[in-house]
Short mmCIF file of C-alpha atoms in Angstrom, two decimals:
data_model
loop_
_atom_site.label_atom_id
_atom_site.label_comp_id
_atom_site.label_asym_id
_atom_site.label_seq_id
_atom_site.Cartn_x
_atom_site.Cartn_y
_atom_site.Cartn_z
CA UNK A 223 -33.96 -40.47 -6.45
CA UNK A 224 -37.47 -39.47 -5.34
CA UNK A 225 -36.07 -38.41 -1.99
CA UNK A 226 -33.51 -36.23 -3.81
CA UNK A 227 -36.21 -34.59 -5.96
CA UNK A 228 -38.39 -34.03 -2.91
CA UNK A 229 -35.45 -32.45 -1.07
CA UNK A 230 -34.69 -30.15 -4.00
CA UNK A 231 -38.33 -29.08 -4.29
CA UNK A 232 -38.49 -28.48 -0.54
CA UNK A 233 -35.33 -26.42 -0.63
CA UNK A 234 -36.66 -24.40 -3.56
CA UNK A 235 -39.93 -23.69 -1.75
CA UNK A 236 -38.09 -22.63 1.40
CA UNK A 237 -35.90 -20.31 -0.69
CA UNK A 238 -38.97 -18.74 -2.35
CA UNK A 239 -40.65 -18.27 1.04
CA UNK A 240 -37.48 -16.76 2.50
CA UNK A 241 -37.03 -14.33 -0.39
CA UNK A 242 -40.74 -13.39 -0.29
CA UNK A 243 -40.74 -12.60 3.42
CA UNK A 244 -37.34 -10.94 3.23
CA UNK A 245 -38.68 -8.72 0.47
CA UNK A 246 -41.85 -7.98 2.44
CA UNK A 247 -39.90 -7.22 5.59
CA UNK A 248 -37.70 -4.81 3.63
CA UNK A 249 -40.80 -3.10 2.29
CA UNK A 250 -42.33 -2.89 5.74
CA UNK A 251 -39.10 -1.52 7.14
CA UNK A 252 -39.32 1.39 4.68
CA UNK A 253 -35.63 1.22 3.86
CA UNK A 254 -34.11 3.88 1.59
CA UNK A 255 -34.35 3.29 -2.18
CA UNK A 256 -31.54 1.61 -4.07
CA UNK A 257 -30.11 -1.77 -4.98
CA UNK A 258 -27.36 -3.92 -3.53
CA UNK A 259 -26.10 -5.47 -6.77
CA UNK A 260 -24.32 -8.83 -6.93
CA UNK A 261 -23.58 -10.97 -3.87
CA UNK A 262 -20.28 -10.03 -2.13
CA UNK A 263 -19.25 -7.70 -4.98
CA UNK A 264 -22.38 -5.54 -4.73
CA UNK A 265 -21.84 -2.25 -6.59
CA UNK A 266 -18.14 -2.07 -5.65
CA UNK A 267 -16.94 -2.32 -9.25
CA UNK A 268 -19.24 0.53 -10.33
CA UNK A 269 -18.01 2.59 -7.37
CA UNK A 270 -14.35 1.95 -8.20
CA UNK A 271 -14.89 2.39 -11.95
CA UNK A 272 -16.26 5.90 -11.40
CA UNK A 273 -13.03 6.74 -9.57
CA UNK A 274 -10.85 5.17 -12.27
CA UNK A 275 -12.63 7.37 -14.84
CA UNK A 276 -11.90 10.45 -12.75
CA UNK A 277 -15.48 11.15 -11.65
CA UNK A 278 -15.80 9.46 -8.26
CA UNK A 279 -18.64 11.77 -7.19
CA UNK A 280 -20.68 10.51 -10.16
CA UNK A 281 -21.45 7.22 -8.40
CA UNK A 282 -23.26 9.20 -5.72
CA UNK A 283 -24.76 11.98 -7.83
CA UNK A 284 -26.25 9.49 -10.33
CA UNK A 285 -28.06 7.66 -7.53
CA UNK A 286 -29.25 10.85 -5.87
CA UNK A 287 -30.80 11.82 -9.22
CA UNK A 288 -32.16 8.34 -9.94
CA UNK A 289 -33.90 7.92 -6.60
CA UNK A 290 -34.65 11.63 -5.99
CA UNK A 291 -33.20 11.16 -2.54
CA UNK A 292 -30.12 12.22 -0.57
CA UNK A 293 -30.11 8.81 1.09
CA UNK A 294 -29.95 5.48 -0.73
CA UNK A 295 -28.85 1.89 -0.20
CA UNK A 296 -26.10 0.01 -1.99
CA UNK A 297 -23.46 -2.66 -1.30
CA UNK A 298 -19.74 -1.88 -1.20
CA UNK A 299 -16.66 -3.87 -0.21
CA UNK A 300 -18.69 -6.90 0.82
CA UNK A 301 -21.29 -5.14 3.02
CA UNK A 302 -24.71 -3.58 2.41
CA UNK A 303 -24.71 0.18 3.06
CA UNK A 304 -26.99 3.14 3.38
CA UNK A 305 -25.30 6.24 1.92
CA UNK A 306 -25.97 9.61 3.57
CA UNK A 307 -25.43 12.61 1.28
CA UNK A 308 -25.53 16.37 1.52
CA UNK A 309 -25.24 18.89 4.35
CA UNK A 310 -28.16 17.45 6.30
CA UNK A 311 -26.69 13.95 6.09
CA UNK A 312 -23.31 15.20 7.32
CA UNK A 313 -24.93 17.19 10.14
CA UNK A 314 -26.99 14.20 11.27
CA UNK A 315 -24.04 11.77 11.34
CA UNK A 316 -21.51 14.13 12.91
CA UNK A 317 -23.90 15.32 15.63
CA UNK A 318 -25.05 11.80 16.50
CA UNK A 319 -21.62 10.19 16.84
CA UNK A 320 -21.70 7.61 19.67
CA UNK A 321 -25.41 8.36 20.15
CA UNK A 322 -27.15 6.86 17.12
CA UNK A 323 -24.05 5.86 15.11
CA UNK A 324 -20.46 4.81 15.73
CA UNK A 325 -17.37 4.31 13.61
CA UNK A 326 -17.24 1.06 11.63
CA UNK A 327 -14.80 -0.51 9.17
CA UNK A 328 -15.47 -2.87 6.26
CA UNK A 329 -14.00 -6.34 6.61
CA UNK A 330 -11.12 -5.56 4.25
CA UNK A 331 -10.04 -2.48 6.23
CA UNK A 332 -10.47 -4.26 9.55
CA UNK A 333 -8.34 -7.16 8.34
CA UNK A 334 -5.56 -4.93 7.06
CA UNK A 335 -5.40 -2.23 9.73
CA UNK A 336 -6.88 -3.63 12.91
CA UNK A 337 -5.59 -7.19 13.07
CA UNK A 338 -3.18 -6.45 15.90
CA UNK A 339 -5.82 -4.86 18.15
CA UNK A 340 -8.33 -7.70 18.24
CA UNK A 341 -7.08 -8.86 21.66
CA UNK A 342 -7.47 -5.44 23.24
CA UNK A 343 -10.53 -4.05 24.97
CA UNK A 344 -12.62 -1.15 23.75
CA UNK A 345 -11.35 0.91 26.69
CA UNK A 346 -7.73 0.30 25.65
CA UNK A 347 -8.55 1.33 22.08
CA UNK A 348 -10.20 4.55 23.31
CA UNK A 349 -7.22 5.35 25.52
CA UNK A 350 -4.90 4.79 22.57
CA UNK A 351 -6.91 7.20 20.41
CA UNK A 352 -6.86 9.83 23.21
CA UNK A 353 -3.09 9.59 23.40
CA UNK A 354 -2.69 9.98 19.65
CA UNK A 355 -5.01 12.99 19.59
CA UNK A 356 -3.08 14.67 22.40
CA UNK A 357 0.25 14.10 20.66
CA UNK A 358 -0.83 15.59 17.33
CA UNK A 359 -2.78 18.58 18.62
CA UNK A 360 -1.59 22.02 17.45
CA UNK A 361 0.12 22.69 20.80
CA UNK A 362 2.03 19.41 20.61
CA UNK A 363 3.06 19.94 16.99
CA UNK A 364 4.34 23.51 17.32
CA UNK A 365 7.70 22.34 18.65
CA UNK A 366 8.17 20.12 15.57
CA UNK A 367 7.82 22.84 12.91
CA UNK A 368 11.57 23.46 12.83
CA UNK A 369 12.22 19.75 12.25
CA UNK A 370 9.59 19.68 9.49
CA UNK A 371 11.34 22.66 7.87
CA UNK A 372 14.71 20.89 8.07
CA UNK A 373 13.35 17.66 6.54
CA UNK A 374 11.64 19.60 3.72
CA UNK A 375 14.84 21.55 2.98
CA UNK A 376 16.87 18.33 2.65
CA UNK A 377 14.13 16.66 0.65
CA UNK A 378 13.93 19.40 -1.99
CA UNK A 379 17.72 19.65 -2.15
CA UNK A 380 18.02 15.89 -2.79
CA UNK A 381 15.02 15.19 -5.03
CA UNK A 382 14.04 18.43 -6.82
CA UNK A 383 16.98 20.78 -7.16
CA UNK A 384 19.18 20.44 -10.27
CA UNK A 385 16.40 18.51 -12.02
CA UNK A 386 14.80 19.58 -15.29
CA UNK A 387 11.78 17.34 -14.79
CA UNK A 388 10.21 15.47 -11.85
CA UNK A 389 7.27 13.10 -11.39
CA UNK A 390 5.32 14.76 -8.62
CA UNK A 391 3.04 12.11 -7.11
CA UNK A 392 5.65 9.48 -6.17
CA UNK A 393 7.96 12.24 -4.93
CA UNK A 394 5.17 13.75 -2.83
CA UNK A 395 4.51 10.35 -1.27
CA UNK A 396 8.19 10.02 -0.46
CA UNK A 397 8.21 13.47 1.14
CA UNK A 398 5.26 12.75 3.40
CA UNK A 399 6.72 9.38 4.38
CA UNK A 400 10.16 10.82 5.17
CA UNK A 401 8.53 13.43 7.36
CA UNK A 402 6.31 10.89 9.12
CA UNK A 403 9.26 8.59 9.85
CA UNK A 404 11.22 11.46 11.41
CA UNK A 405 8.37 12.83 13.51
CA UNK A 406 6.96 9.49 14.59
CA UNK A 407 10.12 7.44 15.13
CA UNK A 408 13.20 9.64 14.47
CA UNK A 409 14.12 7.40 11.53
CA UNK A 410 16.67 8.90 9.14
CA UNK A 411 18.31 5.79 7.67
CA UNK A 412 17.22 5.74 3.98
CA UNK A 413 17.46 1.95 3.87
CA UNK A 414 15.05 1.56 6.78
CA UNK A 415 12.75 4.19 5.26
CA UNK A 416 12.69 2.18 2.01
CA UNK A 417 12.00 -1.09 3.83
CA UNK A 418 8.91 0.46 5.44
CA UNK A 419 7.77 2.54 2.46
CA UNK A 420 7.93 0.01 -0.39
CA UNK A 421 5.08 -2.28 0.82
CA UNK A 422 2.76 0.68 1.53
CA UNK A 423 1.68 0.89 -2.10
CA UNK A 424 -0.33 -2.31 -1.66
CA UNK A 425 -2.13 -1.28 1.52
CA UNK A 426 -4.63 1.34 0.38
CA UNK A 427 -5.43 -0.49 -2.85
CA UNK A 428 -6.41 -3.54 -0.82
CA UNK A 429 -8.37 -1.58 1.76
CA UNK A 430 -10.84 -0.37 -0.87
CA UNK A 431 -11.14 -3.47 -3.02
CA UNK A 432 -13.47 -6.44 -3.47
CA UNK A 433 -13.08 -8.35 -0.16
CA UNK A 434 -11.70 -11.59 -1.61
CA UNK A 435 -8.60 -12.86 0.18
CA UNK A 436 -7.00 -15.15 -2.41
CA UNK A 437 -3.36 -15.22 -3.55
CA UNK A 438 -2.70 -12.33 -5.93
CA UNK A 439 -5.78 -10.29 -5.03
CA UNK A 440 -5.35 -6.68 -3.84
CA UNK A 441 -6.67 -7.62 -0.38
CA UNK A 442 -4.24 -10.51 -0.03
CA UNK A 443 -1.29 -8.34 -1.04
CA UNK A 444 -2.40 -5.63 1.40
CA UNK A 445 -2.67 -8.09 4.29
CA UNK A 446 0.84 -9.37 3.61
CA UNK A 447 2.19 -5.82 3.37
CA UNK A 448 0.48 -4.83 6.62
CA UNK A 449 1.87 -7.85 8.44
CA UNK A 450 5.39 -7.19 7.15
CA UNK A 451 5.36 -3.50 8.12
CA UNK A 452 3.98 -4.12 11.60
CA UNK A 453 6.63 -6.78 12.28
CA UNK A 454 9.31 -4.27 11.29
CA UNK A 455 7.69 -1.67 13.55
CA UNK A 456 7.78 -4.10 16.48
CA UNK A 457 11.54 -4.45 16.01
CA UNK A 458 11.89 -0.65 16.07
CA UNK A 459 9.65 -0.34 19.15
CA UNK A 460 11.58 -2.98 21.13
CA UNK A 461 14.90 -1.36 20.26
CA UNK A 462 13.54 2.02 21.38
CA UNK A 463 12.54 0.53 24.74
CA UNK A 464 16.12 -0.68 25.19
CA UNK A 465 17.52 2.71 24.16
CA UNK A 466 15.23 4.53 26.57
CA UNK A 467 16.24 2.25 29.42
CA UNK A 468 19.94 2.92 28.68
CA UNK A 469 19.45 6.67 28.28
CA UNK A 470 20.38 6.48 24.58
CA UNK A 471 17.01 7.92 23.50
CA UNK A 472 15.09 10.93 24.74
CA UNK A 473 11.64 10.56 26.33
CA UNK A 474 10.44 13.57 24.32
CA UNK A 475 12.26 13.09 21.02
CA UNK A 476 9.27 11.81 19.02
CA UNK A 477 5.78 10.34 19.17
CA UNK A 478 7.08 6.78 19.66
CA UNK A 479 8.87 7.71 22.89
CA UNK A 480 5.75 9.48 24.13
CA UNK A 481 3.60 6.44 23.36
CA UNK A 482 5.97 4.11 25.19
CA UNK A 483 6.26 6.27 28.30
CA UNK A 484 2.72 7.69 28.64
CA UNK A 485 0.13 5.76 30.66
CA UNK A 486 -3.63 6.15 30.75
CA UNK A 487 -5.66 7.37 33.74
CA UNK A 488 -5.38 3.91 35.31
CA UNK A 489 -1.60 3.78 34.98
CA UNK A 490 -1.65 1.26 32.12
CA UNK A 491 0.76 1.51 29.19
CA UNK A 492 -0.05 0.60 25.58
CA UNK A 493 0.94 -2.85 24.37
CA UNK A 494 3.79 -3.07 21.86
CA UNK A 495 1.48 -4.54 19.20
CA UNK A 496 -1.06 -1.76 19.75
CA UNK A 497 1.64 0.89 19.41
CA UNK A 498 2.80 -0.78 16.18
CA UNK A 499 -0.76 -0.69 14.87
CA UNK A 500 -1.23 2.98 15.79
CA UNK A 501 2.10 3.94 14.19
CA UNK A 502 1.15 1.93 11.11
CA UNK A 503 -2.15 3.80 10.80
CA UNK A 504 -0.40 7.17 11.14
CA UNK A 505 2.16 6.19 8.50
CA UNK A 506 -0.56 5.20 6.03
CA UNK A 507 -2.67 8.28 6.74
CA UNK A 508 0.24 10.69 6.40
CA UNK A 509 1.65 8.92 3.35
CA UNK A 510 -1.21 8.80 0.84
CA UNK A 511 -3.77 11.42 1.89
CA UNK A 512 -1.36 14.31 2.39
CA UNK A 513 0.67 13.34 -0.69
CA UNK A 514 -2.54 13.45 -2.71
CA UNK A 515 -3.22 17.02 -1.55
CA UNK A 516 0.37 18.16 -2.18
CA UNK A 517 0.23 16.73 -5.69
CA UNK A 518 -3.08 18.44 -6.44
CA UNK A 519 -1.62 21.72 -5.15
CA UNK A 520 1.23 21.40 -7.68
CA UNK A 521 -1.31 20.67 -10.43
CA UNK A 522 -3.52 23.69 -9.75
CA UNK A 523 -0.62 26.10 -9.23
CA UNK A 524 0.68 25.05 -12.65
CA UNK A 525 -2.71 25.63 -14.27
CA UNK A 526 -3.49 28.95 -12.53
CA UNK A 527 -0.61 31.48 -12.75
CA UNK A 528 -2.51 34.15 -10.79
CA UNK A 529 -3.06 31.73 -7.89
CA UNK A 530 0.60 30.68 -8.02
CA UNK A 531 1.64 34.34 -7.87
CA UNK A 532 -0.44 34.93 -4.73
CA UNK A 533 1.12 31.92 -2.97
CA UNK A 534 4.62 32.85 -4.18
CA UNK A 535 4.38 36.42 -2.87
CA UNK A 536 3.11 35.28 0.51
CA UNK A 537 5.79 32.61 0.94
CA UNK A 538 8.59 34.81 -0.40
CA UNK A 539 7.66 37.48 2.14
CA UNK A 540 7.96 34.92 4.93
CA UNK A 541 11.28 33.62 3.56
CA UNK A 542 12.75 37.14 3.37
CA UNK A 543 11.74 37.83 6.98
CA UNK A 544 13.97 35.00 8.21
CA UNK A 545 17.61 35.36 9.15
CA UNK A 546 20.07 33.05 7.31
CA UNK A 547 19.59 29.52 8.63
CA UNK A 548 16.57 30.49 10.76
CA UNK A 549 13.86 27.81 10.67
CA UNK A 550 10.13 28.23 10.20
CA UNK A 551 8.09 28.60 13.39
CA UNK A 552 4.46 28.74 14.48
CA UNK A 553 4.17 32.47 13.76
CA UNK A 554 5.30 31.89 10.17
CA UNK A 555 2.68 29.19 9.69
CA UNK A 556 -0.02 31.57 10.93
CA UNK A 557 0.99 34.06 8.23
CA UNK A 558 0.30 31.53 5.45
CA UNK A 559 -3.41 32.39 5.26
CA UNK A 560 -3.72 32.68 1.48
CA UNK A 561 -1.66 29.52 0.93
CA UNK A 562 -3.97 27.57 3.25
CA UNK A 563 -7.06 28.95 1.50
CA UNK A 564 -5.56 27.65 -1.75
CA UNK A 565 -4.95 24.23 -0.19
CA UNK A 566 -8.53 24.18 1.14
CA UNK A 567 -9.91 24.95 -2.32
CA UNK A 568 -7.74 22.14 -3.72
CA UNK A 569 -9.26 19.75 -1.18
CA UNK A 570 -12.74 20.94 -2.07
CA UNK A 571 -12.24 20.16 -5.74
CA UNK A 572 -10.21 16.99 -5.19
CA UNK A 573 -10.97 15.77 -1.70
CA UNK A 574 -8.32 13.17 -0.86
CA UNK A 575 -10.50 10.97 1.33
CA UNK A 576 -12.89 8.42 -0.23
CA UNK A 577 -15.26 8.77 2.73
CA UNK A 578 -15.71 6.96 6.02
CA UNK A 579 -18.07 4.45 7.58
CA UNK A 580 -20.52 4.26 10.47
CA UNK A 581 -22.83 1.68 12.03
CA UNK A 582 -26.28 2.31 13.52
CA UNK A 583 -26.27 1.77 17.30
CA UNK A 584 -30.06 1.56 17.45
CA UNK A 585 -33.12 1.80 15.21
CA UNK A 586 -33.78 5.34 14.04
CA UNK A 587 -35.59 7.26 11.30
CA UNK A 588 -33.98 9.69 8.89
CA UNK A 589 -35.84 11.59 6.15
CA UNK A 590 -38.80 9.27 6.60
CA UNK A 591 -36.71 6.10 6.07
CA UNK A 592 -36.09 3.45 8.70
CA UNK A 593 -32.46 2.72 9.57
CA UNK A 594 -32.27 -0.52 11.58
CA UNK A 595 -29.78 -1.22 14.34
CA UNK A 596 -26.56 -2.62 12.89
CA UNK A 597 -27.08 -0.97 9.49
CA UNK A 598 -23.81 0.10 7.88
CA UNK A 599 -23.58 3.73 6.77
CA UNK A 600 -21.26 5.50 4.34
CA UNK A 601 -20.78 9.22 3.81
CA UNK A 602 -18.60 11.05 1.31
CA UNK A 603 -17.55 14.70 1.37
CA UNK A 604 -17.67 14.89 -2.42
CA UNK A 605 -21.47 14.87 -2.27
CA UNK A 606 -21.32 18.51 -1.14
CA UNK A 607 -17.94 19.82 -2.31
CA UNK A 608 -19.06 20.30 -5.92
CA UNK A 609 -22.66 21.22 -5.17
CA UNK A 610 -23.60 24.63 -6.62
CA UNK A 611 -26.09 25.12 -3.77
CA UNK A 612 -23.20 25.53 -1.31
CA UNK A 613 -20.40 26.56 -3.68
CA UNK A 614 -21.49 28.90 -6.53
CA UNK A 615 -19.72 28.03 -9.78
CA UNK A 616 -18.42 24.84 -8.17
CA UNK A 617 -15.93 24.07 -10.98
CA UNK A 618 -14.22 27.44 -10.55
CA UNK A 619 -11.05 27.58 -8.44
CA UNK A 620 -11.72 30.30 -5.88
CA UNK A 621 -9.69 30.45 -2.62
CA UNK A 622 -11.78 33.38 -1.41
CA UNK A 623 -14.51 30.87 -0.50
CA UNK A 624 -12.50 30.25 2.68
CA UNK A 625 -12.15 33.85 3.80
CA UNK A 626 -14.16 35.11 6.75
CA UNK A 627 -16.57 32.50 8.07
CA UNK A 628 -15.92 30.23 5.09
CA UNK A 629 -18.35 27.69 3.58
CA UNK A 630 -21.68 26.81 5.21
CA UNK A 631 -21.44 24.41 8.17
CA UNK A 632 -21.16 20.72 7.14
CA UNK A 633 -20.73 21.60 3.44
CA UNK A 634 -16.94 21.35 3.54
CA UNK A 635 -15.65 18.23 5.25
CA UNK A 636 -12.32 16.92 3.89
CA UNK A 637 -11.37 15.88 7.45
CA UNK A 638 -14.80 14.67 8.52
CA UNK A 639 -16.52 16.28 11.47
CA UNK A 640 -17.82 15.82 14.98
CA UNK A 641 -16.02 13.70 17.59
CA UNK A 642 -14.50 11.55 14.84
CA UNK A 643 -12.95 14.43 12.88
CA UNK A 644 -9.55 13.32 11.59
CA UNK A 645 -7.10 13.80 14.49
CA UNK A 646 -4.33 14.45 11.98
CA UNK A 647 -5.93 17.61 10.56
CA UNK A 648 -3.38 19.98 12.09
CA UNK A 649 -0.48 17.70 11.18
CA UNK A 650 -1.75 17.67 7.59
CA UNK A 651 -2.01 21.49 7.56
CA UNK A 652 1.59 21.91 8.71
CA UNK A 653 2.83 19.21 6.32
CA UNK A 654 1.12 20.80 3.30
CA UNK A 655 2.12 24.39 4.13
CA UNK A 656 5.79 23.51 4.71
CA UNK A 657 5.77 21.67 1.37
CA UNK A 658 4.22 24.70 -0.40
CA UNK A 659 6.71 27.05 1.24
CA UNK A 660 9.76 25.18 -0.01
CA UNK A 661 8.25 24.45 -3.41
CA UNK A 662 7.24 27.93 -4.52
CA UNK A 663 10.25 29.78 -3.13
CA UNK A 664 12.47 27.52 -5.27
CA UNK A 665 10.54 26.97 -8.50
CA UNK A 666 7.87 27.77 -10.96
CA UNK A 667 6.86 24.89 -13.22
CA UNK A 668 4.67 23.67 -16.06
CA UNK A 669 2.77 20.45 -16.63
CA UNK A 670 4.17 18.14 -19.29
CA UNK A 671 0.77 16.53 -19.91
CA UNK A 672 -1.65 19.50 -20.05
CA UNK A 673 -4.85 17.44 -20.03
CA UNK A 674 -3.73 14.80 -17.54
CA UNK A 675 -6.75 13.29 -15.79
CA UNK A 676 -7.18 12.93 -12.04
CA UNK A 677 -8.30 9.43 -11.06
CA UNK A 678 -9.33 7.99 -7.70
CA UNK A 679 -7.68 4.71 -6.65
CA UNK A 680 -9.27 5.42 -4.16
CA UNK A 681 -7.46 8.70 -3.36
CA UNK A 682 -7.13 11.52 -5.87
CA UNK A 683 -3.99 11.15 -7.97
CA UNK A 684 -2.92 12.15 -11.50
CA UNK A 685 -3.23 9.31 -13.99
CA UNK A 686 0.42 9.58 -15.14
CA UNK A 687 1.93 10.77 -11.84
CA UNK A 688 1.98 14.49 -12.86
CA UNK A 689 5.29 15.00 -14.68
CA UNK A 690 6.35 18.67 -14.60
CA UNK A 691 9.21 20.77 -15.99
CA UNK A 692 10.98 22.88 -13.38
CA UNK A 693 12.19 26.48 -13.74
CA UNK A 694 14.28 27.48 -10.70
CA UNK A 695 14.00 31.05 -9.46
CA UNK A 696 17.10 33.15 -9.92
CA UNK A 697 19.04 33.59 -6.72
#
């Protein structure tokens, strides 16, 4: 018994000594102000709660005010973080990509999205990203605009026309997923689309959740959904390889064929599992983020008749310039300047992305604070998007902010910036504009829940799915 007491006292003393020196070392390191909250959970629940209440930027703005600093520490999704805010924070991170910082993913995201790439080298991962970027550059996407127009036409004919009322958010997600399946893998079979789409609802919820992998938790459900989808993708990939070998598929018909037949500078081809992972990431990115923007566009056009009228007149002019059956092309997209300004203002007010993560590659100093090597970093575009310093009357919807040279550098960043800017930016632009074109030339509409709140789970979405009443234009 005495030995047990002595052991407990010794352990207690060691714990006190450890905490004392850990506290002192933190002080000496001059880390940014803030707190890390509870073990594992940290401040994740406070972060998510702000989004559930429809004020996701409040988590950041409250701490900026509390600590009188545009940089602070916290703990989210199982990891301690330093949060960089404001234009200067964005500029520093974007301009020091792969110099002082590099991309990093929390354990939950890594487990869900990157499990199939753990056996591949960094060089293979870089080559895979290069291939994806090349495939979804503006030049590569121009030839797909006609297909996007065709998919959108069928989608609105099947899901919107002859309806008195629709629920926008789930329909917008279905639209973006249909389009992604066609462009990525030439999938048209509605049964196969449903098999792939149904589990996706679990993925994003698990990616930004408390990192506890137990049966029934959001993370556990997301891992299972990810595994199921990637197994289905492997079946599709292997069948495509057979079809290509037999001449039953075209080498240029979609992104999957390009990925299978394109080698890197050393003549190496991507592994099947890596292709499945890349396709999976593109499906998730195109499904939720773009659907969130399309839904917010519908919301604001319902609330602002004068803005709707401007978009309607622009899109109607483009529609009238087309011969019967003629599809949209690159020149038509370039004419949609006002519509894109409207979409940009929507993304300013309701940025779809919850932010991204970095890791310090070496010790450095920022704003007088020490950032040690290995420190995890988080940035969020919402810290500037509603800041009156960069956007006068920030609550006002004003598409003219994006005319001319647009907002100040680094103030507007819905797609990130620097070398890690979202490679799907141009794909998203085309996706959103084609959606707006088909929507406004067919309908005007009104919200059925006038005061419906936008919540973040973690992406912006209307609390009740945005039910609207449709009023078709007269032929």
